[in-house]
CSV table of N, CA, C and O in Angstrom, one decimal:
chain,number,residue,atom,x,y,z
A,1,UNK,N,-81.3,150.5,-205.3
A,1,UNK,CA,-81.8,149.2,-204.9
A,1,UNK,C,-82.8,149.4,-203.8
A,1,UNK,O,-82.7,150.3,-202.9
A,2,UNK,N,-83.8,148.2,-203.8
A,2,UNK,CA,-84.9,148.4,-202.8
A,2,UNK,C,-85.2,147.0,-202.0
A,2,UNK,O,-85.3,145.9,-202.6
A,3,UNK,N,-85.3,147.0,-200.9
A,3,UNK,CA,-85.8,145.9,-200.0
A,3,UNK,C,-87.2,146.0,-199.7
A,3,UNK,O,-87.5,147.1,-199.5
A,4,UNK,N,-88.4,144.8,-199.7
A,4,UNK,CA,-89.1,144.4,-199.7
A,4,UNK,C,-89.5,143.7,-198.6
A,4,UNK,O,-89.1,142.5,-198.6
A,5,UNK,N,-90.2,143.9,-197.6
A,5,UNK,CA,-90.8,142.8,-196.9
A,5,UNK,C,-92.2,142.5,-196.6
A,5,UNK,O,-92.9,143.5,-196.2
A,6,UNK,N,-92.5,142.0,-196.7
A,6,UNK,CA,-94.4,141.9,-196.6
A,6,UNK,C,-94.3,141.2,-195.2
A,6,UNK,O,-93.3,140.9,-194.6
A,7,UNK,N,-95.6,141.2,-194.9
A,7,UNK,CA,-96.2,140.9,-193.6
A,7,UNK,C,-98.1,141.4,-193.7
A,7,UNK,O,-98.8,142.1,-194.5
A,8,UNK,N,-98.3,140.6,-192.7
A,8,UNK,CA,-100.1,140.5,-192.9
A,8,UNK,C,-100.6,139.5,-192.9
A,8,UNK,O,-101.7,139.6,-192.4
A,9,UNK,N,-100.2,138.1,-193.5
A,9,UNK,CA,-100.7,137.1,-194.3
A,9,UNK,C,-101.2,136.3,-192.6
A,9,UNK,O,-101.0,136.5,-191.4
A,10,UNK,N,-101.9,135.4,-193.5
A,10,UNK,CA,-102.6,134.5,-192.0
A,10,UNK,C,-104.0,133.7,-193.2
A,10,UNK,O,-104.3,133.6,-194.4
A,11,UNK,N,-104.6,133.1,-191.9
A,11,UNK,CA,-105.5,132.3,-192.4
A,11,UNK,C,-107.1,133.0,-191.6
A,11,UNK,O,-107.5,133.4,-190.5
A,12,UNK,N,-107.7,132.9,-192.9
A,12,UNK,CA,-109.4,134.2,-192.7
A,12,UNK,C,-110.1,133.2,-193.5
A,12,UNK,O,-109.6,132.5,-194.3
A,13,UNK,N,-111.4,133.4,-193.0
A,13,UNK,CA,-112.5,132.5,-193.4
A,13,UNK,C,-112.7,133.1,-195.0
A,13,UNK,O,-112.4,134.2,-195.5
A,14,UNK,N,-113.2,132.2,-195.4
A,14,UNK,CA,-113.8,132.9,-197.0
A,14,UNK,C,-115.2,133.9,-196.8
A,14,UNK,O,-116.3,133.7,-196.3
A,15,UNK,N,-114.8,135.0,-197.4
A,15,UNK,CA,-115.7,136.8,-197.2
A,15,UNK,C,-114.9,137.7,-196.0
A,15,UNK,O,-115.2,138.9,-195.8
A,16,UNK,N,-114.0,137.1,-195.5
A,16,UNK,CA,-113.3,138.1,-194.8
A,16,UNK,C,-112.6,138.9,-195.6
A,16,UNK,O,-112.5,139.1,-196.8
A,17,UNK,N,-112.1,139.5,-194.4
A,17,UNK,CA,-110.9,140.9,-195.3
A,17,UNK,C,-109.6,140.9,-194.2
A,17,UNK,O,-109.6,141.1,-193.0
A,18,UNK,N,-108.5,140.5,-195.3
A,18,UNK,CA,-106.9,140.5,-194.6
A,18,UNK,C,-106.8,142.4,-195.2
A,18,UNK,O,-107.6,143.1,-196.0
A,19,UNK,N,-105.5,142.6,-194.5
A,19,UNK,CA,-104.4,143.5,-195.3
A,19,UNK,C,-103.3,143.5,-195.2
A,19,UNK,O,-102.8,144.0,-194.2
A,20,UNK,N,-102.6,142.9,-196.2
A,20,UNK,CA,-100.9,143.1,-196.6
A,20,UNK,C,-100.4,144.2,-196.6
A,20,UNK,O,-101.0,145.1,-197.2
A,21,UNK,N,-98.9,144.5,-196.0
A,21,UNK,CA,-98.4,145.1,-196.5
A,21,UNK,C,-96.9,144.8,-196.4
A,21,UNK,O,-96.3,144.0,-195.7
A,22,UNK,N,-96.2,146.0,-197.8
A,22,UNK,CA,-94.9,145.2,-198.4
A,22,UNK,C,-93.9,146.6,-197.4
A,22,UNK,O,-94.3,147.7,-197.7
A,23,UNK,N,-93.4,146.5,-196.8
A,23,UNK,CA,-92.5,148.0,-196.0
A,23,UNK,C,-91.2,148.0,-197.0
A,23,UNK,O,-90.6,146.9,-197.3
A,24,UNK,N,-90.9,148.8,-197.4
A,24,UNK,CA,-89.9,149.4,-198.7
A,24,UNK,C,-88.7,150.3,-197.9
A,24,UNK,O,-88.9,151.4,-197.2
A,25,UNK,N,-87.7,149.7,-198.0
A,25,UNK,CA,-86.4,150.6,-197.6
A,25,UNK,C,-85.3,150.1,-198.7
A,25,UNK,O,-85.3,149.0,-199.3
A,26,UNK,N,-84.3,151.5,-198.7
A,26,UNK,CA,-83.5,151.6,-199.6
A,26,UNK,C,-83.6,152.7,-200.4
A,26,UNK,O,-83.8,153.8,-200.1
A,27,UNK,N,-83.4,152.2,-201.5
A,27,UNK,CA,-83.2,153.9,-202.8
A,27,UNK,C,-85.2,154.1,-202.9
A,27,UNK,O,-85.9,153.8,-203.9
A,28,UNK,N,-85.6,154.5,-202.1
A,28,UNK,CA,-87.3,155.0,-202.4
A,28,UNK,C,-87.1,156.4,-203.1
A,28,UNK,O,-88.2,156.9,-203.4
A,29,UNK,N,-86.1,157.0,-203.2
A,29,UNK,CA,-86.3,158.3,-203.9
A,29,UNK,C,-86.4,157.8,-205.1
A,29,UNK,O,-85.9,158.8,-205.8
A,30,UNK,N,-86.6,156.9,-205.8
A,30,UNK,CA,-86.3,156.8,-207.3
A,30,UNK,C,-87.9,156.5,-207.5
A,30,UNK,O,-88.6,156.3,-206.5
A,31,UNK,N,-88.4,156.4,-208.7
A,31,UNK,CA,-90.0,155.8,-208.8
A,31,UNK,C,-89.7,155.0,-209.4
A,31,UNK,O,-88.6,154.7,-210.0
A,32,UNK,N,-91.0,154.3,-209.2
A,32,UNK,CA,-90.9,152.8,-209.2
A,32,UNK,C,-92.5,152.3,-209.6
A,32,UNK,O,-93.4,152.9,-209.0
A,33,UNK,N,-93.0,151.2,-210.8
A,33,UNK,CA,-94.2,150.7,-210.4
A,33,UNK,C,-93.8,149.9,-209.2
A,33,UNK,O,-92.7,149.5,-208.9
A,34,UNK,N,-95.2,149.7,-208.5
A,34,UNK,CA,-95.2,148.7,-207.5
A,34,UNK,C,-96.4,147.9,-207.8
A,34,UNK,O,-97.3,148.4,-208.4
A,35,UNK,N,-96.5,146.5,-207.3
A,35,UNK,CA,-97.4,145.3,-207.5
A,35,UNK,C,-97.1,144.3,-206.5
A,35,UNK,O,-96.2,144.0,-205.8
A,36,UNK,N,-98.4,144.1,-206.7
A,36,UNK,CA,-98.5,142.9,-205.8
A,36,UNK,C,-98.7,141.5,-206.8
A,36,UNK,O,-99.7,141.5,-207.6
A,37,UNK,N,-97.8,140.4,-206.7
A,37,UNK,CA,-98.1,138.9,-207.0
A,37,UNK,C,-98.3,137.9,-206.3
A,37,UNK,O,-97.8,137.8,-205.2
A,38,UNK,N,-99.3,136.9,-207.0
A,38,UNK,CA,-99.4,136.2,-206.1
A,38,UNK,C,-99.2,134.0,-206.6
A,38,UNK,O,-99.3,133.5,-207.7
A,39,UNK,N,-99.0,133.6,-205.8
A,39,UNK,CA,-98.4,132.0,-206.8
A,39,UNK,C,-98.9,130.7,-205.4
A,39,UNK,O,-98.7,130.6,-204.2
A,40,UNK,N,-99.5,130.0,-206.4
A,40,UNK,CA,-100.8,129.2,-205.3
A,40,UNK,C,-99.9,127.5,-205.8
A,40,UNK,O,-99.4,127.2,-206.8
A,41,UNK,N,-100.0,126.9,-204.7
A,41,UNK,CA,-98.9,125.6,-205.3
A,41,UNK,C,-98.9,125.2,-206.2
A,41,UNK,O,-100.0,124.7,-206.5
A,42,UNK,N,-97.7,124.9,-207.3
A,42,UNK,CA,-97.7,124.1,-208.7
A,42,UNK,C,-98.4,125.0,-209.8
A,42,UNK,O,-99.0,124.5,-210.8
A,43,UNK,N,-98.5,126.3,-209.7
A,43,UNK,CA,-98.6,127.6,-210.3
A,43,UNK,C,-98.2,128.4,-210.6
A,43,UNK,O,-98.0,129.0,-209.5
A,44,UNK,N,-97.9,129.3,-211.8
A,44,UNK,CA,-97.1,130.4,-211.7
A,44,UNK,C,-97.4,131.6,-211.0
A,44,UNK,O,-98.4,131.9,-210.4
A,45,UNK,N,-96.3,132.3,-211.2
A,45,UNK,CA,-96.8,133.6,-210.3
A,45,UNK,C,-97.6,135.1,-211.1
A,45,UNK,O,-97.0,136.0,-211.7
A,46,UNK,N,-99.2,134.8,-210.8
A,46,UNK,CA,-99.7,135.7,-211.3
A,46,UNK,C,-99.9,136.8,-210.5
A,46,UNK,O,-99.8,136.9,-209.2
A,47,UNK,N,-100.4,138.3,-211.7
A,47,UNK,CA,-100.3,139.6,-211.4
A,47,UNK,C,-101.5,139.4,-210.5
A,47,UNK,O,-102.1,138.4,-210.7
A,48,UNK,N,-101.8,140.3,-209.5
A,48,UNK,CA,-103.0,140.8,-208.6
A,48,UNK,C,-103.2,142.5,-209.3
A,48,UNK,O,-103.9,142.8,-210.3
A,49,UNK,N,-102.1,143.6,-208.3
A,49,UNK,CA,-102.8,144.3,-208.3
A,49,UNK,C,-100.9,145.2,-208.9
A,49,UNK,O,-99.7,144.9,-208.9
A,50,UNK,N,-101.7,146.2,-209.2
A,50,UNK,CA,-100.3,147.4,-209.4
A,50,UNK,C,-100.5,148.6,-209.3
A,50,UNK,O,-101.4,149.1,-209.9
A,51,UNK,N,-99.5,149.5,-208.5
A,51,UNK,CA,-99.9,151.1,-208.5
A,51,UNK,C,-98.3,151.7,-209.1
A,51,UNK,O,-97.2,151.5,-208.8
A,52,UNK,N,-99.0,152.5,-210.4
A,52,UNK,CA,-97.7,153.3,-211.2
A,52,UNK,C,-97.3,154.1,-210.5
A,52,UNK,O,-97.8,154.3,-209.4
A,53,UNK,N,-95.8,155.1,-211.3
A,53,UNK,CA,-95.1,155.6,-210.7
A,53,UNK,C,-96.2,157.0,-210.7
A,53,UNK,O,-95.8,157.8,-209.9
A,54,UNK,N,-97.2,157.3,-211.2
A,54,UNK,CA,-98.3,158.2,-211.5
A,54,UNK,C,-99.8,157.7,-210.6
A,54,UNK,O,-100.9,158.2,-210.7
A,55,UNK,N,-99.5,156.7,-209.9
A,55,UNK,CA,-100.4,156.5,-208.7
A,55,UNK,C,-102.0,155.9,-209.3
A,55,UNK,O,-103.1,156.2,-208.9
A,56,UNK,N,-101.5,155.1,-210.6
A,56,UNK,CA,-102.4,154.9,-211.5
A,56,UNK,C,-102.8,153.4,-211.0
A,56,UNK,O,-101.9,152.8,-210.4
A,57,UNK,N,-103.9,152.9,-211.1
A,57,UNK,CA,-104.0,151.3,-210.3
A,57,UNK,C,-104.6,150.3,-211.3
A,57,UNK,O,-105.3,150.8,-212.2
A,58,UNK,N,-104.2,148.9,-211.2
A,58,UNK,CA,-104.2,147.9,-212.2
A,58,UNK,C,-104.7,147.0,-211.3
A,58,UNK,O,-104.5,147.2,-210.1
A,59,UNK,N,-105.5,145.9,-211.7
A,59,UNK,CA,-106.3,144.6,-211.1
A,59,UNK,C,-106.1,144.0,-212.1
A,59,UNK,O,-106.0,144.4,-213.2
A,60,UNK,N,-106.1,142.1,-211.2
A,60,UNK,CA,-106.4,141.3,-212.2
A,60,UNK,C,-108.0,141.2,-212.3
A,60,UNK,O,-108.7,141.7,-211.4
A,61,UNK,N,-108.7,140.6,-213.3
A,61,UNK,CA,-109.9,140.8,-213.5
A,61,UNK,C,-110.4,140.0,-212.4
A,61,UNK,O,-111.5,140.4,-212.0
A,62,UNK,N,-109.7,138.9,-211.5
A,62,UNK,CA,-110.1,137.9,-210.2
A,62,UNK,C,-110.0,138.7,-209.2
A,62,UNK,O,-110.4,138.3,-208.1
A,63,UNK,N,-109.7,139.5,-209.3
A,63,UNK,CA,-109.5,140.5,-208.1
A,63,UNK,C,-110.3,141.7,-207.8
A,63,UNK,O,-110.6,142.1,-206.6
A,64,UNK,N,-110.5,142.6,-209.5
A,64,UNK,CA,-111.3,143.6,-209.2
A,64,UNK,C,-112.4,143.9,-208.8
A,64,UNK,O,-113.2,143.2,-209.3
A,65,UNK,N,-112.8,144.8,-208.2
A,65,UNK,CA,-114.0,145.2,-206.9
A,65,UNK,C,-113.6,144.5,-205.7
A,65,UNK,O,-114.4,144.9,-204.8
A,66,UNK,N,-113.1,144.0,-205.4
A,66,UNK,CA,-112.8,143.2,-203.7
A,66,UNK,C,-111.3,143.6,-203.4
A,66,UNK,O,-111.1,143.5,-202.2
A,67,UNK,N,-110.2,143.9,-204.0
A,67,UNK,CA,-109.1,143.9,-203.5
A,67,UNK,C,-109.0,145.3,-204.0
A,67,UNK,O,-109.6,145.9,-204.9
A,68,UNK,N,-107.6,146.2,-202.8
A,68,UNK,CA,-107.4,147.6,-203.5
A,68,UNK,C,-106.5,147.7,-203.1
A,68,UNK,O,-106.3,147.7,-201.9
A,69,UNK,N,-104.9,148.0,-204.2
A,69,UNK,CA,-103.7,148.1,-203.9
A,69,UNK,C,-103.5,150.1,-203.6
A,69,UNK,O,-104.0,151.1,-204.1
A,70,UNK,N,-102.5,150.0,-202.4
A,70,UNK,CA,-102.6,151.8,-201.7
A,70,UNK,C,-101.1,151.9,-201.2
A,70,UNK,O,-100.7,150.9,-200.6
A,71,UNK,N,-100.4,153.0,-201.4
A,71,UNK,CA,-99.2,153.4,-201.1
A,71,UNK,C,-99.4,154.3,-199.9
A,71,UNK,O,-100.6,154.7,-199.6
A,72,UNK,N,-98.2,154.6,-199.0
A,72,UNK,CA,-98.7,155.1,-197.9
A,72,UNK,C,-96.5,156.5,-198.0
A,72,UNK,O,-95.6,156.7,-197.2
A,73,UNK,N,-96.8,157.0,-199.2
A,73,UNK,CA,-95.4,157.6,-199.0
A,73,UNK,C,-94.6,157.7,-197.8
A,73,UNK,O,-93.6,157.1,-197.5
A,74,UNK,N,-95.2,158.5,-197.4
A,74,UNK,CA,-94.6,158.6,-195.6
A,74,UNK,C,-94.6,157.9,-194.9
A,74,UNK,O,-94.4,158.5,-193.9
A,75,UNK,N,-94.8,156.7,-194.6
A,75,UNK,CA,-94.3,155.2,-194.1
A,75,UNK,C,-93.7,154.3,-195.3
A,75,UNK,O,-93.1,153.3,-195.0
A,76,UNK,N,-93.7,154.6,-196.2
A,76,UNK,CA,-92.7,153.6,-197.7
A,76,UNK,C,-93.3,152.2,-197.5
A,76,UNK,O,-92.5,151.3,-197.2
A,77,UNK,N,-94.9,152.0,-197.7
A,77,UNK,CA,-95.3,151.0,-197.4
A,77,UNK,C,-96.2,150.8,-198.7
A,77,UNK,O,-96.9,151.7,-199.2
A,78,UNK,N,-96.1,149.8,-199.0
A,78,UNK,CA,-97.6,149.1,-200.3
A,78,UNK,C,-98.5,148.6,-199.3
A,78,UNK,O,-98.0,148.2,-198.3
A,79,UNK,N,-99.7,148.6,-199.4
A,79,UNK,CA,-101.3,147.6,-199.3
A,79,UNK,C,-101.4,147.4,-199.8
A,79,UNK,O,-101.0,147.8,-200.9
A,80,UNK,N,-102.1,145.9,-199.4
A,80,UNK,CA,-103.0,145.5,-200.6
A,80,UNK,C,-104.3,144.6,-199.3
A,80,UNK,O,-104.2,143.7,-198.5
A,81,UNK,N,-105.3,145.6,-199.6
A,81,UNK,CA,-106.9,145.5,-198.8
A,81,UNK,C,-107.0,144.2,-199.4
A,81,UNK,O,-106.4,144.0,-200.4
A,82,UNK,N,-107.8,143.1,-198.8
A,82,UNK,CA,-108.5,142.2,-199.5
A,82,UNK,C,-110.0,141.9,-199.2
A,82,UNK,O,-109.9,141.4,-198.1
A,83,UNK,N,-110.9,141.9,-199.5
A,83,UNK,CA,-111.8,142.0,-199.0
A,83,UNK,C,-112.8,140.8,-200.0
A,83,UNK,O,-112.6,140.5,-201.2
A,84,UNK,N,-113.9,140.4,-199.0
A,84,UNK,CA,-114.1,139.0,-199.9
A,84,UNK,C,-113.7,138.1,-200.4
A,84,UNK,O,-114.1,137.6,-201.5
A,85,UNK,N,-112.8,137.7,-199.6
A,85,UNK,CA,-112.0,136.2,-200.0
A,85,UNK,C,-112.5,135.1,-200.1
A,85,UNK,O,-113.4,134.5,-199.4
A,86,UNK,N,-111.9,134.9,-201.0
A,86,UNK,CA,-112.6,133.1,-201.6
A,86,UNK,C,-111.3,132.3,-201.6
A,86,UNK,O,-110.1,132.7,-201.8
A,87,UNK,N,-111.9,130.8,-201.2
A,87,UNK,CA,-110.9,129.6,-201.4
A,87,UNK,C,-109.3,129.8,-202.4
A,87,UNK,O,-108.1,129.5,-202.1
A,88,UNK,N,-110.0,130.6,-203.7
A,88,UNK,CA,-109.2,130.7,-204.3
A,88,UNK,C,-108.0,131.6,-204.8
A,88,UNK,O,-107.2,131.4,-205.7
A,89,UNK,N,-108.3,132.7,-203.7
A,89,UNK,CA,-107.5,133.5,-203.5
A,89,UNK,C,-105.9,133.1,-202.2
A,89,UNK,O,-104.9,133.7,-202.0
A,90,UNK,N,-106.5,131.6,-201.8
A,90,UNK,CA,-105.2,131.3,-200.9
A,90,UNK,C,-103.8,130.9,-202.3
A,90,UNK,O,-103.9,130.3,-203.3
A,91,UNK,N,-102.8,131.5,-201.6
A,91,UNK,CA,-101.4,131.6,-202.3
A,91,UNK,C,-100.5,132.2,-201.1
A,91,UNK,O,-100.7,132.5,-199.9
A,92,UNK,N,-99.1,132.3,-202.3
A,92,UNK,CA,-98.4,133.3,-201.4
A,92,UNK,C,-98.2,134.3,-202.3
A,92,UNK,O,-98.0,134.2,-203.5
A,93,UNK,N,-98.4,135.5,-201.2
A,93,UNK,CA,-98.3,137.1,-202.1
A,93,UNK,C,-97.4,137.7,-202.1
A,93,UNK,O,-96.9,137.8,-200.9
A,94,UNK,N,-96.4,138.4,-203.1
A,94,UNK,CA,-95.6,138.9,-203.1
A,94,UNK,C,-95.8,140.0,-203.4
A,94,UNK,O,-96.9,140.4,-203.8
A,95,UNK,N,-94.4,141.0,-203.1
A,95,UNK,CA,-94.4,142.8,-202.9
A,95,UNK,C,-93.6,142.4,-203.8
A,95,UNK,O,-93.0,141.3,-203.8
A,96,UNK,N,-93.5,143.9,-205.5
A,96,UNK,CA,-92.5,143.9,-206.5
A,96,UNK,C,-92.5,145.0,-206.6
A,96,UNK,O,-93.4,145.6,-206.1
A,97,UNK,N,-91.2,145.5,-207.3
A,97,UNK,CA,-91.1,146.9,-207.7
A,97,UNK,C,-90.3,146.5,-208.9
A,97,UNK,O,-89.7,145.5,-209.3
A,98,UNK,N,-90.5,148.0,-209.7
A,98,UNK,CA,-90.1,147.8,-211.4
A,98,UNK,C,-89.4,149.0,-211.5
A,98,UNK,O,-89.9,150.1,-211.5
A,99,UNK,N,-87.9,148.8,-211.7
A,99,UNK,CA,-87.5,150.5,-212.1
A,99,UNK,C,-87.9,151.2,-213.2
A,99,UNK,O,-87.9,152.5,-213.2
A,100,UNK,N,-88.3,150.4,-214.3
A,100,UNK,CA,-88.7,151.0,-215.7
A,100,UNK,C,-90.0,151.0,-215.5
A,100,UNK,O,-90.6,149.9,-215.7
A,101,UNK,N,-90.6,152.1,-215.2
A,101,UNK,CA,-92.0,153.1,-215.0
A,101,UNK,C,-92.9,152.7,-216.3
A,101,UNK,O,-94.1,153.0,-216.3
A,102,UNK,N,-92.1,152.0,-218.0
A,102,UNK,CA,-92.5,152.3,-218.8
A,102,UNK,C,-93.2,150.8,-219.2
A,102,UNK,O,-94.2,150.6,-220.0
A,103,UNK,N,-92.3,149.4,-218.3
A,103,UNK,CA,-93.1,148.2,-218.8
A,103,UNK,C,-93.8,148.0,-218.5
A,103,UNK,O,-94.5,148.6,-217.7
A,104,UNK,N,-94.1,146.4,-219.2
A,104,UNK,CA,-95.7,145.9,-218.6
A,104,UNK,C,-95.8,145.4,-217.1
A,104,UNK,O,-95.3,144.3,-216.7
A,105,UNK,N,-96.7,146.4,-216.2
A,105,UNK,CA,-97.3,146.4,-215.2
A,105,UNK,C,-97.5,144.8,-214.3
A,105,UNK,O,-97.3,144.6,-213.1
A,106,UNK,N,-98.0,143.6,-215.6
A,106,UNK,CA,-98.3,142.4,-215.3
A,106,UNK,C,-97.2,141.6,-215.1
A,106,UNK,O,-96.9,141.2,-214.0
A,107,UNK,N,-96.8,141.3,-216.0
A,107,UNK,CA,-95.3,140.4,-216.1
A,107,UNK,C,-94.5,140.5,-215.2
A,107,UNK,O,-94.0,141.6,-215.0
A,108,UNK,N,-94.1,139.3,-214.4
A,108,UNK,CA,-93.3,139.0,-213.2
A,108,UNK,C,-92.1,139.2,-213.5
A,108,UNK,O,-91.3,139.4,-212.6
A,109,UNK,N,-91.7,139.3,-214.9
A,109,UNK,CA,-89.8,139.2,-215.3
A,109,UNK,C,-89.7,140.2,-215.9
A,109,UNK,O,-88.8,140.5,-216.7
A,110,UNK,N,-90.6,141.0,-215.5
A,110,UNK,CA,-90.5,142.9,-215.6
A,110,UNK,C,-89.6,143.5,-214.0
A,110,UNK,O,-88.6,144.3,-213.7
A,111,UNK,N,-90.3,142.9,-213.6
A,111,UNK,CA,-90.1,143.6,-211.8
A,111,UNK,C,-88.3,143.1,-211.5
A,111,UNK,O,-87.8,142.1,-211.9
A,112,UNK,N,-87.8,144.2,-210.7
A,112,UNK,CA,-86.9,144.1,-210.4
A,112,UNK,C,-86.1,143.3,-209.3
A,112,UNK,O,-85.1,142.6,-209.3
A,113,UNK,N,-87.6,143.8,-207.9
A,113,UNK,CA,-86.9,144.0,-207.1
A,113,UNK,C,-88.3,142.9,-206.6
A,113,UNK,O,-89.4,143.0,-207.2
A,114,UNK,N,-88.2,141.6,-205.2
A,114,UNK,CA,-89.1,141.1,-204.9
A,114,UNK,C,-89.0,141.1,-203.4
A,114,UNK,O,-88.0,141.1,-202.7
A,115,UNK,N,-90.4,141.0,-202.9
A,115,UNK,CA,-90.3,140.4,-201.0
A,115,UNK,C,-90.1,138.6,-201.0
A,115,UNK,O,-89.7,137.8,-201.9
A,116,UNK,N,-90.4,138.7,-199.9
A,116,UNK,CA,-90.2,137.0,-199.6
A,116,UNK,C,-91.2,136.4,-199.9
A,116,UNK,O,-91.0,135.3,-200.6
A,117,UNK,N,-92.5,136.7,-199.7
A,117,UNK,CA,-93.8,136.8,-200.2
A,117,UNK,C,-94.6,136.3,-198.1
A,117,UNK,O,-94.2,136.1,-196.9
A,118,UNK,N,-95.3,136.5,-198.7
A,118,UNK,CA,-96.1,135.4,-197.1
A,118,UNK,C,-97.5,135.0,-197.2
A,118,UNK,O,-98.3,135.7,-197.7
A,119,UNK,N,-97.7,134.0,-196.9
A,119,UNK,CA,-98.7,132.9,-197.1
A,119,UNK,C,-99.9,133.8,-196.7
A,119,UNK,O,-99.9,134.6,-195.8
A,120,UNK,N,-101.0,133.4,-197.5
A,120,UNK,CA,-102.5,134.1,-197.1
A,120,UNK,C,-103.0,132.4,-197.8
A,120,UNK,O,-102.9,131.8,-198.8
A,121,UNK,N,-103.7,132.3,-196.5
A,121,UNK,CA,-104.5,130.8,-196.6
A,121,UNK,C,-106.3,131.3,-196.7
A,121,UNK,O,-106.4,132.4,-196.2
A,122,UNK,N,-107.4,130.8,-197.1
A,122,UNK,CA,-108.3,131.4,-197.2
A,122,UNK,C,-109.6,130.0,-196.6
A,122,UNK,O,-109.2,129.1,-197.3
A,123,UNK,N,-110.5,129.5,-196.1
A,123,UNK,CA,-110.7,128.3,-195.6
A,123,UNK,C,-112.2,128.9,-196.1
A,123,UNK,O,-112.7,129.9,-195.8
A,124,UNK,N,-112.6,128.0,-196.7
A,124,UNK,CA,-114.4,127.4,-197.1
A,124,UNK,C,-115.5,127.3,-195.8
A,124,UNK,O,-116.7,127.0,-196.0
Protein backbone atom coordinates (compact mmCIF):
# COMPACT_ATOMS: atom_id res chain seq x y z
CA UNK A 1 0.00 0.00 0.00
CA UNK A 2 0.97 3.59 -0.86
CA UNK A 3 0.09 7.15 0.52
CA UNK A 4 -0.28 9.99 -1.69
CA UNK A 5 -0.20 13.60 -1.02
CA UNK A 6 0.04 16.40 -3.41
CA UNK A 7 0.81 19.88 -2.75
CA UNK A 8 1.63 22.88 -5.18
CA UNK A 9 -1.82 23.91 -6.23
CA UNK A 10 -2.61 27.77 -5.93
CA UNK A 11 -4.12 30.30 -8.13
CA UNK A 12 -1.62 31.66 -11.53
CA UNK A 13 -2.63 33.81 -14.13
CA UNK A 14 -3.43 32.16 -17.48
CA UNK A 15 0.31 31.36 -19.46
CA UNK A 16 1.91 30.77 -16.18
CA UNK A 17 3.57 27.75 -14.92
CA UNK A 18 2.59 25.93 -11.44
CA UNK A 19 4.30 22.61 -10.31
CA UNK A 20 2.60 19.82 -8.43
CA UNK A 21 3.86 17.40 -6.68
CA UNK A 22 2.33 14.03 -5.29
CA UNK A 23 5.19 12.83 -2.19
CA UNK A 24 4.66 8.79 -2.14
CA UNK A 25 5.37 6.83 1.15
CA UNK A 26 4.71 3.28 1.92
CA UNK A 27 5.30 -0.03 -0.13
CA UNK A 28 7.44 2.25 -3.12
CA UNK A 29 9.55 -0.87 -3.65
CA UNK A 30 6.82 -2.32 -5.68
CA UNK A 31 6.19 -0.62 -9.34
CA UNK A 32 3.52 1.11 -10.02
CA UNK A 33 1.95 3.28 -13.07
CA UNK A 34 1.70 6.70 -11.79
CA UNK A 35 -0.78 9.68 -13.05
CA UNK A 36 -1.97 12.49 -12.56
CA UNK A 37 -6.08 13.36 -12.70
CA UNK A 38 -7.73 15.99 -12.75
CA UNK A 39 -11.94 16.87 -12.03
CA UNK A 40 -13.20 20.61 -12.62
CA UNK A 41 -16.86 21.18 -10.83
CA UNK A 42 -19.92 18.90 -11.97
CA UNK A 43 -17.26 16.78 -14.01
CA UNK A 44 -15.69 13.65 -14.08
CA UNK A 45 -12.41 12.93 -13.19
CA UNK A 46 -10.27 13.05 -16.35
CA UNK A 47 -6.72 11.61 -17.21
CA UNK A 48 -3.84 14.49 -17.58
CA UNK A 49 -0.67 12.88 -17.58
CA UNK A 50 0.97 9.16 -16.74
CA UNK A 51 4.48 7.83 -16.18
CA UNK A 52 4.81 3.74 -16.53
CA UNK A 53 6.42 1.36 -14.48
CA UNK A 54 9.13 1.58 -17.58
CA UNK A 55 9.32 5.49 -17.22
CA UNK A 56 7.18 5.66 -20.36
CA UNK A 57 4.87 9.05 -20.43
CA UNK A 58 1.16 9.53 -21.54
CA UNK A 59 -0.76 13.03 -22.07
CA UNK A 60 -4.11 13.97 -22.57
CA UNK A 61 -4.32 15.46 -25.95
CA UNK A 62 -5.43 19.07 -23.67
CA UNK A 63 -2.34 18.86 -22.12
CA UNK A 64 0.30 17.86 -24.53
CA UNK A 65 3.25 20.18 -25.25
CA UNK A 66 2.56 22.47 -22.03
CA UNK A 67 2.39 19.91 -19.21
CA UNK A 68 5.28 17.26 -18.31
CA UNK A 69 4.67 14.47 -15.84
CA UNK A 70 8.58 13.45 -13.92
CA UNK A 71 9.43 11.10 -11.13
CA UNK A 72 12.15 12.03 -8.84
CA UNK A 73 13.03 8.13 -7.27
CA UNK A 74 15.14 9.37 -4.57
CA UNK A 75 12.69 11.77 -3.12
CA UNK A 76 9.42 9.21 -4.02
CA UNK A 77 7.84 12.18 -5.54
CA UNK A 78 5.55 12.67 -8.96
CA UNK A 79 5.59 16.23 -10.97
CA UNK A 80 3.52 17.40 -12.84
CA UNK A 81 5.18 20.91 -14.70
CA UNK A 82 2.42 22.96 -16.03
CA UNK A 83 3.25 25.35 -18.17
CA UNK A 84 0.74 27.60 -20.20
CA UNK A 85 -2.26 27.61 -18.32
CA UNK A 86 -5.45 28.38 -19.56
CA UNK A 87 -8.88 29.06 -17.81
CA UNK A 88 -9.49 25.71 -18.47
CA UNK A 89 -7.12 23.83 -16.96
CA UNK A 90 -8.53 25.15 -13.33
CA UNK A 91 -9.69 21.79 -11.40
CA UNK A 92 -8.61 19.75 -8.76
CA UNK A 93 -5.55 17.47 -9.49
CA UNK A 94 -5.07 14.33 -8.26
CA UNK A 95 -1.77 11.93 -7.58
CA UNK A 96 -2.78 7.88 -8.58
CA UNK A 97 -1.00 4.94 -8.61
CA UNK A 98 -1.91 1.49 -10.33
CA UNK A 99 -0.46 -1.73 -9.08
CA UNK A 100 -1.23 -3.57 -12.39
CA UNK A 101 1.74 -2.08 -14.58
CA UNK A 102 -0.46 -3.87 -17.42
CA UNK A 103 -3.89 -1.60 -17.39
CA UNK A 104 -5.23 1.24 -19.03
CA UNK A 105 -2.98 4.11 -18.04
CA UNK A 106 -6.34 6.51 -18.51
CA UNK A 107 -9.12 5.09 -16.56
CA UNK A 108 -9.70 6.41 -13.07
CA UNK A 109 -11.20 2.85 -11.74
CA UNK A 110 -7.91 1.36 -12.80
CA UNK A 111 -5.76 3.20 -10.15
CA UNK A 112 -5.51 1.95 -6.93
CA UNK A 113 -4.24 4.10 -4.68
CA UNK A 114 -5.37 8.23 -4.70
CA UNK A 115 -4.07 11.74 -3.04
CA UNK A 116 -6.53 14.16 -1.66
CA UNK A 117 -6.10 16.10 -4.75
CA UNK A 118 -5.46 20.11 -4.37
CA UNK A 119 -7.12 22.86 -6.08
CA UNK A 120 -5.17 24.63 -9.06
CA UNK A 121 -7.39 27.67 -9.97
CA UNK A 122 -6.13 29.38 -13.30
CA UNK A 123 -7.65 33.26 -13.72
CA UNK A 124 -8.21 34.98 -17.43
Amino acid sequence: QVQLVESGGGLVQAGGSLRLSCAVSGRTDRTYHWAWFRQAPGKERDFVAASSWKSDTYYSDSVKGRFTISRDNAKNTIYLQMNSRKPEDTAVYYCAADRDVYSDYAIPAEYDYWGQGTQVTVSS
